[in-house]
Coordinates of C-alpha atoms in Angstrom, one line a residue:
X1 CA -29.0 34.0 57.4
X2 CA -27.5 34.5 54.2
X3 CA -26.7 32.0 51.6
X4 CA -23.6 32.1 49.4
X5 CA -22.7 30.2 46.4
X6 CA -20.7 27.3 46.5
X7 CA -17.1 28.2 46.4
X8 CA -15.0 26.2 44.3
X9 CA -11.5 25.5 45.9
X10 CA -8.8 23.6 44.2
X11 CA -6.2 21.2 45.8
X12 CA -3.6 22.7 44.6
X13 CA -4.0 25.7 46.8
X14 CA -2.6 23.7 49.9
X15 CA -0.2 25.6 52.2
X16 CA 2.1 23.0 53.1
X17 CA 2.7 19.2 52.5
X18 CA 0.7 16.8 53.7
X19 CA 2.0 14.1 56.4
X20 CA 1.9 10.5 56.2
X21 CA -0.6 10.6 58.6
X22 CA -3.0 12.8 56.6
X23 CA -2.1 10.8 53.4
X24 CA -3.3 7.8 55.2
X25 CA -6.5 9.4 56.7
X26 CA -7.1 10.5 53.2
X27 CA -6.8 7.1 51.1
X28 CA -8.8 5.5 54.4
X29 CA -11.7 7.9 53.7
X30 CA -11.7 7.5 50.0
X31 CA -12.0 3.8 50.4
X32 CA -14.4 3.9 53.0
X33 CA -16.5 6.1 50.6
X34 CA -16.0 3.7 47.8
X35 CA -17.1 0.9 50.0
X36 CA -20.5 2.6 50.8
X37 CA -21.1 3.4 47.2
X38 CA -20.5 -0.2 45.9
X39 CA -22.7 -0.7 48.9
X40 CA -25.4 1.6 47.4
X41 CA -25.2 0.3 43.9
X42 CA -25.5 -3.5 45.5
X43 CA -28.7 -1.8 47.4
X44 CA -29.9 0.0 44.6
X45 CA -29.3 -1.4 41.3
X46 CA -31.5 -4.8 40.6
X47 CA -28.6 -6.5 38.5
X48 CA -25.9 -5.9 40.4
X49 CA -25.4 -8.8 43.2
X50 CA -22.9 -9.9 45.5
X51 CA -22.8 -13.0 47.9
X52 CA -20.4 -13.1 50.8
X53 CA -19.2 -11.6 53.8
X54 CA -19.6 -7.9 54.3
X55 CA -15.4 -7.1 54.4
X56 CA -15.5 -8.6 51.1
X57 CA -17.0 -5.3 50.2
X58 CA -14.0 -3.3 51.2
X59 CA -11.8 -5.6 48.9
X60 CA -14.1 -4.9 46.1
X61 CA -13.6 -1.0 47.0
X62 CA -10.1 -1.6 46.8
X63 CA -9.8 -3.6 43.6
X64 CA -12.7 -0.9 41.9
X65 CA -10.0 1.9 43.0
X66 CA -6.6 -0.4 41.6
X67 CA -8.4 -0.6 38.3
X68 CA -9.7 3.2 38.0
X69 CA -6.2 3.8 39.0
X70 CA -4.6 1.7 36.0
X71 CA -7.2 1.7 33.3
X72 CA -9.3 4.7 33.6
X73 CA -6.7 7.1 32.4
X74 CA -6.2 5.0 29.2
X75 CA -9.5 4.4 28.8
X76 CA -10.2 8.4 28.6
X77 CA -7.5 8.8 26.4
X78 CA -8.8 6.1 23.8
X79 CA -12.5 7.8 23.8
X80 CA -11.5 11.4 24.4
X81 CA -13.3 12.1 21.2
X82 CA -16.3 10.9 22.2
X83 CA -16.4 12.1 25.8
X84 CA -15.7 15.6 24.4
X85 CA -18.7 15.1 21.7
X86 CA -20.9 13.8 24.3
X87 CA -19.8 16.8 26.9
X88 CA -18.8 14.5 29.3
X89 CA -21.6 11.7 29.5
X90 CA -19.4 8.9 27.4
X91 CA -17.5 8.9 31.1
X92 CA -20.6 7.0 32.4
X93 CA -19.7 4.5 29.9
X94 CA -15.8 4.4 31.0
X95 CA -17.2 3.9 34.4
X96 CA -19.6 0.9 33.8
X97 CA -16.7 -0.7 31.7
X98 CA -14.6 -0.2 34.4
X99 CA -17.4 -1.5 37.0
X100 CA -17.5 -4.6 34.5
X101 CA -13.9 -5.2 35.1
X102 CA -14.0 -4.9 38.7
X103 CA -16.6 -7.7 38.5
X104 CA -14.5 -9.9 36.6
X105 CA -11.5 -9.7 38.4
X106 CA -13.4 -10.1 41.7
X107 CA -14.8 -13.3 40.5
X108 CA -11.1 -14.4 39.7
X109 CA -10.4 -14.2 43.0
X110 CA -13.1 -16.0 44.3
X111 CA -15.6 -12.7 45.4
X112 CA -19.1 -13.4 44.0
X113 CA -19.8 -10.0 42.6
X114 CA -21.9 -10.2 39.5
X115 CA -23.3 -7.5 37.5
X116 CA -26.2 -8.9 35.0
X117 CA -25.4 -7.0 31.3
X118 CA -24.4 -3.4 30.8
X119 CA -27.6 -1.5 31.9
X120 CA -27.2 -2.6 35.7
X121 CA -23.3 -1.4 35.2
X122 CA -24.5 1.4 33.6
X123 CA -27.0 2.2 36.2
X124 CA -24.3 0.9 38.9
X125 CA -21.6 3.4 37.8
X126 CA -24.3 6.5 37.9
X127 CA -24.9 5.4 41.2
X128 CA -21.4 5.0 42.7
X129 CA -20.5 8.2 40.7
X130 CA -23.3 10.4 42.8
X131 CA -22.9 8.5 45.9
X132 CA -19.4 9.2 45.8
X133 CA -20.0 12.6 44.9
X134 CA -22.2 13.1 47.9
X135 CA -19.9 11.8 50.6
X136 CA -16.8 13.3 49.3
X137 CA -18.9 16.8 49.9
X138 CA -20.2 15.8 52.9
X139 CA -16.6 14.7 54.2
X140 CA -15.1 17.9 52.9
X141 CA -12.7 15.9 50.4
X142 CA -13.7 17.2 47.2
X143 CA -12.1 19.8 45.5
X144 CA -15.8 21.7 46.0
X145 CA -16.7 22.9 49.5
X146 CA -20.3 24.7 50.6
X147 CA -20.0 27.5 53.2
X148 CA -23.0 29.3 55.1
X149 CA -21.7 32.6 56.5
X150 CA -24.0 34.7 58.3
X151 CA -24.9 37.9 56.7
X152 CA -25.1 41.8 58.6

């Protein structure tokens, strides 16, 4: 067996327009991946707590996705100089702020999701990012795909 390098493939190289069913499958998969990533953060980070039925983690994932969709571009634009100076590491702080915003909004909806301080939010953002990256790679939905080919 010969292992080749990771091949980068842009999502711009799609040959045809995805159908409604493909879009629905992709959104559902991203929602499930985000739900699992939040569950991983709940399990691994000692300052993040959730009390309630398990289906509410799915609602948390939807809230987190909507907050990311609406606020992340604005926060990234505002903090762009800091992100550039820190070579992208400041984006973890942006993700931690968005995780805190998710907890605050979830509490307004009656979902018991608490983050006890900035350090658990920071570590939780790292766990969610890494878990999402790993699950996207395993599902084949990311822009990076790993191919293993047999050499002759």
